[in-house]
C-alpha cells in the first residue's frame, strides 16, 4: 500500500514553513509521496496579490528540486490550475481517488486554521467520508496554544461535522463508524507565512530567511509582489 499525502494551498509563494511541515508530516505519517497542489482561484482568499498560477507552480518546482529531503518524494500537481473556476478540495480528492491505483492510501493534509473553516467548503461532509485528514497545528496563526487548541478542534468536529467522533488513544486519531479518521499533529514552530513574504517584498525588506534561495531569485527576476 502506497501512502500518499495531498497538500493544497495558495503557495503565494511557497516558503520554508511549508517545506518544513511537509517533511515532518511525511516522516511522522510514513508517507511515500506527497502531492503539492496549488489552488487556482483560492475561494477563501481575497484575489488581490495572488501571483500568476504558472509562477506559483514554478516556485514550488524550484523549492522542491532544491530541498534534498523532498526531491524524490514531493511532486507538484497542476490539477486545480487546469480546472476552470475556483478550486474545490472535494473535486481534487475525487480526481486523485480515480486516477491513483487502488493500492494507494490517500491523506488530506491541512492546517488547523484552514480546518476551522471547513464547514464553508463545498460538499465538506462528503470529504469526511472520502479521505482521512491530517490536521497540523501551525504556530502563530492560531490564537490558542498547547492542548486547548485540540480541545477547540474536538468541539468543532463534534458540533459541525458529527458528534459521533471519538478520540482513539490506541490509534492516535479521531475515529467514527462511517467516516474516515482524523489525525492531529503538532509541527515544529516556524513562524513564516506567505502574507509576511509578500509584505516584505513590497516594503523592500529581505526575504532570504523565509524562502529557498531559488525562490527568492525567481521573485526578484519576475518582479513579483512589488
Ligand atoms: P497566506 O499567508 O497567504 O495565507 P500561507 O502561508 O498560509 O499563506 P498557504 O499556501 O495558504 O500559505 O498554506 C497552505 C497550507 O500550509 C495551509 O494548510 C497552512 O495552514 C499551512 N502552512 C503554511 N505555513 C505554515 C507554517 N509556517 N507552519 C505550518 N503550516 C503552515
PDB file of C-alpha atoms and ligand atoms in Angstrom:
ATOM      1  CA  UNK A   1       0.000   0.000   0.000  1.00  0.00           C
ATOM      2  CA  UNK A   2       1.450   3.334  -1.045  1.00  0.00           C
ATOM      3  CA  UNK A   3       0.701   6.173   1.368  1.00  0.00           C
ATOM      4  CA  UNK A   4       0.122   9.451  -0.456  1.00  0.00           C
ATOM      5  CA  UNK A   5      -0.477  12.872   1.086  1.00  0.00           C
ATOM      6  CA  UNK A   6      -2.376  15.655  -0.673  1.00  0.00           C
ATOM      7  CA  UNK A   7      -1.284  19.100   0.433  1.00  0.00           C
ATOM      8  CA  UNK A   8      -3.182  22.020  -1.034  1.00  0.00           C
ATOM      9  CA  UNK A   9      -2.568  25.713  -0.597  1.00  0.00           C
ATOM     10  CA  UNK A  10      -2.203  29.006  -2.338  1.00  0.00           C
ATOM     11  CA  UNK A  11       1.592  28.809  -2.249  1.00  0.00           C
ATOM     12  CA  UNK A  12       1.738  32.527  -2.912  1.00  0.00           C
ATOM     13  CA  UNK A  13       4.682  31.959  -2.608  1.00  0.00           C
ATOM     14  CA  UNK A  14       5.854  28.604  -1.218  1.00  0.00           C
ATOM     15  CA  UNK A  15       8.132  29.174   1.804  1.00  0.00           C
ATOM     16  CA  UNK A  16      10.389  27.367   4.263  1.00  0.00           C
ATOM     17  CA  UNK A  17       7.449  26.862   6.642  1.00  0.00           C
ATOM     18  CA  UNK A  18       5.687  24.751   4.021  1.00  0.00           C
ATOM     19  CA  UNK A  19       8.800  22.700   3.297  1.00  0.00           C
ATOM     20  CA  UNK A  20       9.455  22.049   6.964  1.00  0.00           C
ATOM     21  CA  UNK A  21       5.915  20.875   7.752  1.00  0.00           C
ATOM     22  CA  UNK A  22       5.762  18.736   4.648  1.00  0.00           C
ATOM     23  CA  UNK A  23       8.955  16.986   5.652  1.00  0.00           C
ATOM     24  CA  UNK A  24       7.744  16.481   9.234  1.00  0.00           C
ATOM     25  CA  UNK A  25       4.341  15.162   8.210  1.00  0.00           C
ATOM     26  CA  UNK A  26       5.899  12.767   5.718  1.00  0.00           C
ATOM     27  CA  UNK A  27       8.185  11.340   8.371  1.00  0.00           C
ATOM     28  CA  UNK A  28       5.580  11.196  11.143  1.00  0.00           C
ATOM     29  CA  UNK A  29       2.946   9.508   8.973  1.00  0.00           C
ATOM     30  CA  UNK A  30       5.319   7.385   6.983  1.00  0.00           C
ATOM     31  CA  UNK A  31       4.141   8.787   3.658  1.00  0.00           C
ATOM     32  CA  UNK A  32       5.730   7.529   0.454  1.00  0.00           C
ATOM     33  CA  UNK A  33       4.765  10.552  -1.542  1.00  0.00           C
ATOM     34  CA  UNK A  34       3.234  13.981  -1.168  1.00  0.00           C
ATOM     35  CA  UNK A  35       1.470  15.953  -3.842  1.00  0.00           C
ATOM     36  CA  UNK A  36       1.608  19.728  -3.597  1.00  0.00           C
ATOM     37  CA  UNK A  37      -1.468  21.204  -5.168  1.00  0.00           C
ATOM     38  CA  UNK A  38      -1.590  24.964  -5.730  1.00  0.00           C
ATOM     39  CA  UNK A  39      -5.140  26.305  -5.906  1.00  0.00           C
ATOM     40  CA  UNK A  40      -6.299  28.155  -8.996  1.00  0.00           C
ATOM     41  CA  UNK A  41      -8.591  30.785  -7.576  1.00  0.00           C
ATOM     42  CA  UNK A  42      -8.484  30.422  -3.836  1.00  0.00           C
ATOM     43  CA  UNK A  43     -12.154  30.725  -2.872  1.00  0.00           C
ATOM     44  CA  UNK A  44     -11.272  31.863   0.648  1.00  0.00           C
ATOM     45  CA  UNK A  45      -8.581  34.410  -0.042  1.00  0.00           C
ATOM     46  CA  UNK A  46      -9.032  37.884  -1.378  1.00  0.00           C
ATOM     47  CA  UNK A  47      -7.958  37.890  -5.019  1.00  0.00           C
ATOM     48  CA  UNK A  48      -5.513  40.823  -4.854  1.00  0.00           C
ATOM     49  CA  UNK A  49      -1.838  39.970  -4.714  1.00  0.00           C
ATOM     50  CA  UNK A  50      -2.108  36.418  -5.996  1.00  0.00           C
ATOM     51  CA  UNK A  51       0.809  35.710  -8.300  1.00  0.00           C
ATOM     52  CA  UNK A  52       0.115  34.111 -11.629  1.00  0.00           C
ATOM     53  CA  UNK A  53      -0.669  30.402 -11.263  1.00  0.00           C
ATOM     54  CA  UNK A  54       2.206  29.337 -13.502  1.00  0.00           C
ATOM     55  CA  UNK A  55       4.627  31.402 -11.408  1.00  0.00           C
ATOM     56  CA  UNK A  56       3.387  29.828  -8.179  1.00  0.00           C
ATOM     57  CA  UNK A  57       3.744  26.395  -9.763  1.00  0.00           C
ATOM     58  CA  UNK A  58       7.252  27.155 -10.929  1.00  0.00           C
ATOM     59  CA  UNK A  59       8.284  28.386  -7.462  1.00  0.00           C
ATOM     60  CA  UNK A  60       7.075  25.111  -5.941  1.00  0.00           C
ATOM     61  CA  UNK A  61       9.086  23.156  -8.518  1.00  0.00           C
ATOM     62  CA  UNK A  62      12.209  25.195  -7.743  1.00  0.00           C
ATOM     63  CA  UNK A  63      11.734  24.823  -3.991  1.00  0.00           C
ATOM     64  CA  UNK A  64      11.290  21.057  -4.105  1.00  0.00           C
ATOM     65  CA  UNK A  65      14.116  20.472  -6.576  1.00  0.00           C
ATOM     66  CA  UNK A  66      16.497  22.260  -4.220  1.00  0.00           C
ATOM     67  CA  UNK A  67      15.312  20.697  -0.966  1.00  0.00           C
ATOM     68  CA  UNK A  68      17.030  17.298  -0.852  1.00  0.00           C
ATOM     69  CA  UNK A  69      14.712  15.763   1.768  1.00  0.00           C
ATOM     70  CA  UNK A  70      11.753  16.199  -0.596  1.00  0.00           C
ATOM     71  CA  UNK A  71      13.194  15.997  -4.091  1.00  0.00           C
ATOM     72  CA  UNK A  72      12.378  12.300  -4.504  1.00  0.00           C
ATOM     73  CA  UNK A  73       9.088  12.245  -2.643  1.00  0.00           C
ATOM     74  CA  UNK A  74       7.261  15.523  -3.251  1.00  0.00           C
ATOM     75  CA  UNK A  75       5.619  16.122  -6.598  1.00  0.00           C
ATOM     76  CA  UNK A  76       3.680  19.100  -7.851  1.00  0.00           C
ATOM     77  CA  UNK A  77       0.226  18.712  -9.344  1.00  0.00           C
ATOM     78  CA  UNK A  78      -1.416  21.295 -11.584  1.00  0.00           C
ATOM     79  CA  UNK A  79      -4.805  19.582 -11.462  1.00  0.00           C
ATOM     80  CA  UNK A  80      -6.510  22.564  -9.798  1.00  0.00           C
ATOM     81  CA  UNK A  81      -4.920  25.009 -12.210  1.00  0.00           C
ATOM     82  CA  UNK A  82      -6.270  23.106 -15.206  1.00  0.00           C
ATOM     83  CA  UNK A  83      -9.825  23.049 -13.910  1.00  0.00           C
ATOM     84  CA  UNK A  84     -11.901  26.086 -14.823  1.00  0.00           C
ATOM     85  CA  UNK A  85     -13.236  28.213 -11.966  1.00  0.00           C
ATOM     86  CA  UNK A  86     -12.349  28.136  -8.299  1.00  0.00           C
ATOM     87  CA  UNK A  87     -10.611  25.121  -6.788  1.00  0.00           C
ATOM     88  CA  UNK A  88     -12.618  22.872  -4.537  1.00  0.00           C
ATOM     89  CA  UNK A  89     -10.940  20.212  -2.460  1.00  0.00           C
ATOM     90  CA  UNK A  90     -13.765  17.737  -2.979  1.00  0.00           C
ATOM     91  CA  UNK A  91     -13.120  17.745  -6.753  1.00  0.00           C
ATOM     92  CA  UNK A  92      -9.391  17.299  -6.196  1.00  0.00           C
ATOM     93  CA  UNK A  93      -9.815  14.401  -3.787  1.00  0.00           C
ATOM     94  CA  UNK A  94     -12.282  12.673  -6.142  1.00  0.00           C
ATOM     95  CA  UNK A  95      -9.861  13.184  -9.017  1.00  0.00           C
ATOM     96  CA  UNK A  96      -6.962  11.526  -7.186  1.00  0.00           C
ATOM     97  CA  UNK A  97      -9.161   8.669  -5.995  1.00  0.00           C
ATOM     98  CA  UNK A  98      -9.961   7.987  -9.627  1.00  0.00           C
ATOM     99  CA  UNK A  99      -6.502   8.274 -11.124  1.00  0.00           C
ATOM    100  CA  UNK A 100      -4.384   6.664  -8.420  1.00  0.00           C
ATOM    101  CA  UNK A 101      -4.108   2.913  -8.170  1.00  0.00           C
ATOM    102  CA  UNK A 102      -6.331   1.074  -5.718  1.00  0.00           C
ATOM    103  CA  UNK A 103      -3.190   0.262  -3.876  1.00  0.00           C
ATOM    104  CA  UNK A 104      -2.901   3.863  -2.649  1.00  0.00           C
ATOM    105  CA  UNK A 105      -3.948   5.187   0.729  1.00  0.00           C
ATOM    106  CA  UNK A 106      -4.709   8.901   0.493  1.00  0.00           C
ATOM    107  CA  UNK A 107      -4.407  11.503   3.266  1.00  0.00           C
ATOM    108  CA  UNK A 108      -5.530  15.082   3.032  1.00  0.00           C
ATOM    109  CA  UNK A 109      -3.208  17.422   4.922  1.00  0.00           C
ATOM    110  CA  UNK A 110      -4.208  20.869   6.097  1.00  0.00           C
ATOM    111  CA  UNK A 111      -3.501  23.425   8.794  1.00  0.00           C
ATOM    112  CA  UNK A 112      -5.667  23.867  11.867  1.00  0.00           C
ATOM    113  CA  UNK A 113      -6.559  27.376  10.688  1.00  0.00           C
ATOM    114  CA  UNK A 114      -7.978  26.003   7.445  1.00  0.00           C
ATOM    115  CA  UNK A 115      -9.676  23.132   9.243  1.00  0.00           C
ATOM    116  CA  UNK A 116     -11.711  25.538  11.340  1.00  0.00           C
ATOM    117  CA  UNK A 117     -13.297  26.915   8.171  1.00  0.00           C
ATOM    118  CA  UNK A 118     -14.051  23.590   6.612  1.00  0.00           C
ATOM    119  CA  UNK A 119     -17.799  23.872   7.134  1.00  0.00           C
ATOM    120  CA  UNK A 120     -17.744  26.614   4.471  1.00  0.00           C
ATOM    121  CA  UNK A 121     -16.189  24.293   1.855  1.00  0.00           C
ATOM    122  CA  UNK A 122     -18.150  22.722  -0.976  1.00  0.00           C
ATOM    123  CA  UNK A 123     -19.555  19.270  -0.050  1.00  0.00           C
ATOM    124  CA  UNK A 124     -17.491  19.247   3.122  1.00  0.00           C
ATOM    125  CA  UNK A 125     -19.447  16.456   4.768  1.00  0.00           C
ATOM    126  CA  UNK A 126     -18.677  14.155   1.840  1.00  0.00           C
ATOM    127  CA  UNK A 127     -14.981  14.899   2.272  1.00  0.00           C
ATOM    128  CA  UNK A 128     -15.022  13.337   5.726  1.00  0.00           C
ATOM    129  CA  UNK A 129     -16.322  10.101   4.212  1.00  0.00           C
ATOM    130  CA  UNK A 130     -13.793  10.024   1.408  1.00  0.00           C
ATOM    131  CA  UNK A 131     -10.390  10.702   2.886  1.00  0.00           C
ATOM    132  CA  UNK A 132      -8.549  10.662   6.218  1.00  0.00           C
ATOM    133  CA  UNK A 133      -7.327  14.066   7.371  1.00  0.00           C
ATOM    134  CA  UNK A 134      -4.050  15.066   8.917  1.00  0.00           C
ATOM    135  CA  UNK A 135      -4.588  18.368  10.734  1.00  0.00           C
ATOM    136  CA  UNK A 136      -1.389  20.141  11.661  1.00  0.00           C
ATOM    137  CA  UNK A 137      -1.241  22.784  14.288  1.00  0.00           C
ATOM    138  CA  UNK A 138       0.503  25.714  12.811  1.00  0.00           C
ATOM    139  CA  UNK A 139       2.101  28.020  15.342  1.00  0.00           C
ATOM    140  CA  UNK A 140       1.485  31.718  15.412  1.00  0.00           C
ATOM    141  CA  UNK A 141      -1.652  31.729  13.308  1.00  0.00           C
ATOM    142  CA  UNK A 142      -3.968  30.073  15.729  1.00  0.00           C
ATOM    143  CA  UNK A 143      -4.554  32.058  18.861  1.00  0.00           C
ATOM    144  CA  UNK A 144      -4.737  29.161  21.337  1.00  0.00           C
ATOM    145  CA  UNK A 145      -1.607  27.269  22.231  1.00  0.00           C
ATOM    146  CA  UNK A 146      -0.999  23.964  23.999  1.00  0.00           C
ATOM    147  CA  UNK A 147      -3.734  21.393  24.316  1.00  0.00           C
ATOM    148  CA  UNK A 148      -6.513  23.961  24.327  1.00  0.00           C
ATOM    149  CA  UNK A 149      -6.313  24.130  20.545  1.00  0.00           C
ATOM    150  CA  UNK A 150      -7.058  20.409  20.329  1.00  0.00           C
ATOM    151  CA  UNK A 151      -9.987  20.786  22.718  1.00  0.00           C
ATOM    152  CA  UNK A 152     -11.350  23.501  20.443  1.00  0.00           C
ATOM    153  CA  UNK A 153     -10.825  21.253  17.435  1.00  0.00           C
ATOM    154  CA  UNK A 154     -12.758  18.464  19.139  1.00  0.00           C
ATOM    155  CA  UNK A 155     -15.647  20.807  19.903  1.00  0.00           C
ATOM    156  CA  UNK A 156     -15.693  21.994  16.301  1.00  0.00           C
ATOM    157  CA  UNK A 157     -15.581  18.432  14.993  1.00  0.00           C
ATOM    158  CA  UNK A 158     -18.440  17.300  17.192  1.00  0.00           C
ATOM    159  CA  UNK A 159     -20.651  20.309  16.621  1.00  0.00           C
ATOM    160  CA  UNK A 160     -20.085  20.955  12.904  1.00  0.00           C
ATOM    161  CA  UNK A 161     -19.269  17.557  11.465  1.00  0.00           C
ATOM    162  CA  UNK A 162     -20.600  14.778  13.694  1.00  0.00           C
ATOM    163  CA  UNK A 163     -20.861  14.252  17.432  1.00  0.00           C
ATOM    164  CA  UNK A 164     -20.070  10.571  16.951  1.00  0.00           C
ATOM    165  CA  UNK A 165     -16.322  11.223  16.616  1.00  0.00           C
ATOM    166  CA  UNK A 166     -14.283   9.716  19.443  1.00  0.00           C
ATOM    167  CA  UNK A 167     -10.587  10.027  20.155  1.00  0.00           C
ATOM    168  CA  UNK A 168      -8.880   6.658  19.925  1.00  0.00           C
ATOM    169  CA  UNK A 169      -5.777   6.604  22.090  1.00  0.00           C
ATOM    170  CA  UNK A 170      -4.502   3.395  20.525  1.00  0.00           C
ATOM    171  CA  UNK A 171      -4.757   4.821  17.001  1.00  0.00           C
ATOM    172  CA  UNK A 172      -3.914   8.432  17.996  1.00  0.00           C
ATOM    173  CA  UNK A 173      -6.733   9.863  15.933  1.00  0.00           C
ATOM    174  CA  UNK A 174     -10.418  10.702  15.957  1.00  0.00           C
ATOM    175  CA  UNK A 175     -12.478   7.783  14.723  1.00  0.00           C
ATOM    176  CA  UNK A 176     -16.037   7.436  13.519  1.00  0.00           C
ATOM    177  CA  UNK A 177     -18.048   4.408  12.376  1.00  0.00           C
ATOM    178  CA  UNK A 178     -18.984   5.874   8.994  1.00  0.00           C
ATOM    179  CA  UNK A 179     -16.305   8.478   8.456  1.00  0.00           C
ATOM    180  CA  UNK A 180     -12.581   8.492   7.866  1.00  0.00           C
ATOM    181  CA  UNK A 181     -10.148   9.071  10.742  1.00  0.00           C
ATOM    182  CA  UNK A 182      -8.777  12.499  11.625  1.00  0.00           C
ATOM    183  CA  UNK A 183      -5.183  12.682  12.786  1.00  0.00           C
ATOM    184  CA  UNK A 184      -3.814  15.710  14.615  1.00  0.00           C
ATOM    185  CA  UNK A 185      -0.190  16.686  14.548  1.00  0.00           C
ATOM    186  CA  UNK A 186       1.910  19.376  16.224  1.00  0.00           C
ATOM    187  CA  UNK A 187       4.569  20.698  13.890  1.00  0.00           C
ATOM    188  CA  UNK A 188       7.759  22.451  14.931  1.00  0.00           C
ATOM    189  CA  UNK A 189       7.090  26.172  15.241  1.00  0.00           C
ATOM    190  CA  UNK A 190       8.296  28.088  12.215  1.00  0.00           C
ATOM    191  CA  UNK A 191       6.538  31.401  12.044  1.00  0.00           C
ATOM    192  CA  UNK A 192       6.561  32.098   8.354  1.00  0.00           C
ATOM    193  CA  UNK A 193       3.594  32.980   6.165  1.00  0.00           C
ATOM    194  CA  UNK A 194       3.187  33.901   2.538  1.00  0.00           C
ATOM    195  CA  UNK A 195       1.484  37.113   3.632  1.00  0.00           C
ATOM    196  CA  UNK A 196       4.593  38.116   5.565  1.00  0.00           C
ATOM    197  CA  UNK A 197       6.742  37.432   2.486  1.00  0.00           C
ATOM    198  CA  UNK A 198       4.538  39.477   0.150  1.00  0.00           C
ATOM    199  CA  UNK A 199       4.603  42.367   2.612  1.00  0.00           C
ATOM    200  CA  UNK A 200       8.378  42.168   2.988  1.00  0.00           C
ATOM    201  CA  UNK A 201       8.900  42.238  -0.769  1.00  0.00           C
ATOM    202  CA  UNK A 202       6.588  45.214  -1.081  1.00  0.00           C
ATOM    203  CA  UNK A 203       8.482  47.050   1.657  1.00  0.00           C
ATOM    204  CA  UNK A 204      11.866  46.055   0.184  1.00  0.00           C
ATOM    205  CA  UNK A 205      12.824  44.002   3.208  1.00  0.00           C
ATOM    206  CA  UNK A 206      14.902  40.857   2.889  1.00  0.00           C
ATOM    207  CA  UNK A 207      13.083  37.529   2.461  1.00  0.00           C
ATOM    208  CA  UNK A 208      16.280  35.477   2.482  1.00  0.00           C
ATOM    209  CA  UNK A 209      15.494  33.570   5.718  1.00  0.00           C
ATOM    210  CA  UNK A 210      11.908  32.882   4.648  1.00  0.00           C
ATOM    211  CA  UNK A 211      12.104  31.254   1.224  1.00  0.00           C
ATOM    212  CA  UNK A 212      14.571  28.950  -0.566  1.00  0.00           C
ATOM    213  CA  UNK A 213      17.265  30.785  -2.472  1.00  0.00           C
ATOM    214  CA  UNK A 214      15.943  29.809  -5.919  1.00  0.00           C
ATOM    215  CA  UNK A 215      12.501  31.067  -4.984  1.00  0.00           C
ATOM    216  CA  UNK A 216      13.936  34.383  -3.865  1.00  0.00           C
ATOM    217  CA  UNK A 217      15.809  34.693  -7.169  1.00  0.00           C
ATOM    218  CA  UNK A 218      12.629  33.900  -9.080  1.00  0.00           C
ATOM    219  CA  UNK A 219      10.607  36.524  -7.181  1.00  0.00           C
ATOM    220  CA  UNK A 220      13.289  39.127  -7.863  1.00  0.00           C
ATOM    221  CA  UNK A 221      13.732  38.281 -11.533  1.00  0.00           C
ATOM    222  CA  UNK A 222       9.998  38.304 -12.204  1.00  0.00           C
ATOM    223  CA  UNK A 223       9.345  41.341 -10.006  1.00  0.00           C
ATOM    224  CA  UNK A 224       6.577  39.544  -8.108  1.00  0.00           C
ATOM    225  CA  UNK A 225       4.697  41.097  -5.147  1.00  0.00           C
ATOM    226  CA  UNK A 226       6.072  44.585  -5.650  1.00  0.00           C
TER     227      UNK A 226
HETATM  228  P1  LIG B   1      -1.079  33.271   3.392  1.00  0.00           P
HETATM  229  O1  LIG B   1      -0.169  33.972   4.349  1.00  0.00           O
HETATM  230  O2  LIG B   1      -1.155  33.911   2.034  1.00  0.00           O
HETATM  231  O3  LIG B   1      -2.437  32.984   3.972  1.00  0.00           O
HETATM  232  P2  LIG B   1       0.107  30.682   3.946  1.00  0.00           P
HETATM  233  O4  LIG B   1       1.497  30.988   4.411  1.00  0.00           O
HETATM  234  O5  LIG B   1      -0.932  30.347   4.962  1.00  0.00           O
HETATM  235  O6  LIG B   1      -0.412  31.856   3.021  1.00  0.00           O
HETATM  236  P3  LIG B   1      -0.870  28.601   2.194  1.00  0.00           P
HETATM  237  O7  LIG B   1      -0.316  28.285   0.838  1.00  0.00           O
HETATM  238  O8  LIG B   1      -2.215  29.172   2.255  1.00  0.00           O
HETATM  239  O9  LIG B   1       0.251  29.523   2.901  1.00  0.00           O
HETATM  240  O10 LIG B   1      -0.741  27.331   3.132  1.00  0.00           O
HETATM  241  C1  LIG B   1      -1.044  26.017   2.736  1.00  0.00           C
HETATM  242  C2  LIG B   1      -1.125  25.158   3.972  1.00  0.00           C
HETATM  243  O11 LIG B   1       0.130  25.203   4.666  1.00  0.00           O
HETATM  244  C3  LIG B   1      -2.175  25.628   4.972  1.00  0.00           C
HETATM  245  O12 LIG B   1      -2.853  24.475   5.443  1.00  0.00           O
HETATM  246  C4  LIG B   1      -1.374  26.302   6.070  1.00  0.00           C
HETATM  247  O13 LIG B   1      -2.001  26.178   7.321  1.00  0.00           O
HETATM  248  C5  LIG B   1      -0.054  25.537   6.023  1.00  0.00           C
HETATM  249  N1  LIG B   1       1.079  26.372   6.446  1.00  0.00           N
HETATM  250  C6  LIG B   1       1.556  27.459   5.836  1.00  0.00           C
HETATM  251  N2  LIG B   1       2.618  27.979   6.510  1.00  0.00           N
HETATM  252  C7  LIG B   1       2.828  27.189   7.578  1.00  0.00           C
HETATM  253  C8  LIG B   1       3.781  27.192   8.669  1.00  0.00           C
HETATM  254  N3  LIG B   1       4.724  28.148   8.821  1.00  0.00           N
HETATM  255  N4  LIG B   1       3.683  26.218   9.592  1.00  0.00           N
HETATM  256  C9  LIG B   1       2.722  25.266   9.468  1.00  0.00           C
HETATM  257  N5  LIG B   1       1.810  25.202   8.461  1.00  0.00           N
HETATM  258  C10 LIG B   1       1.836  26.143   7.529  1.00  0.00           C
END
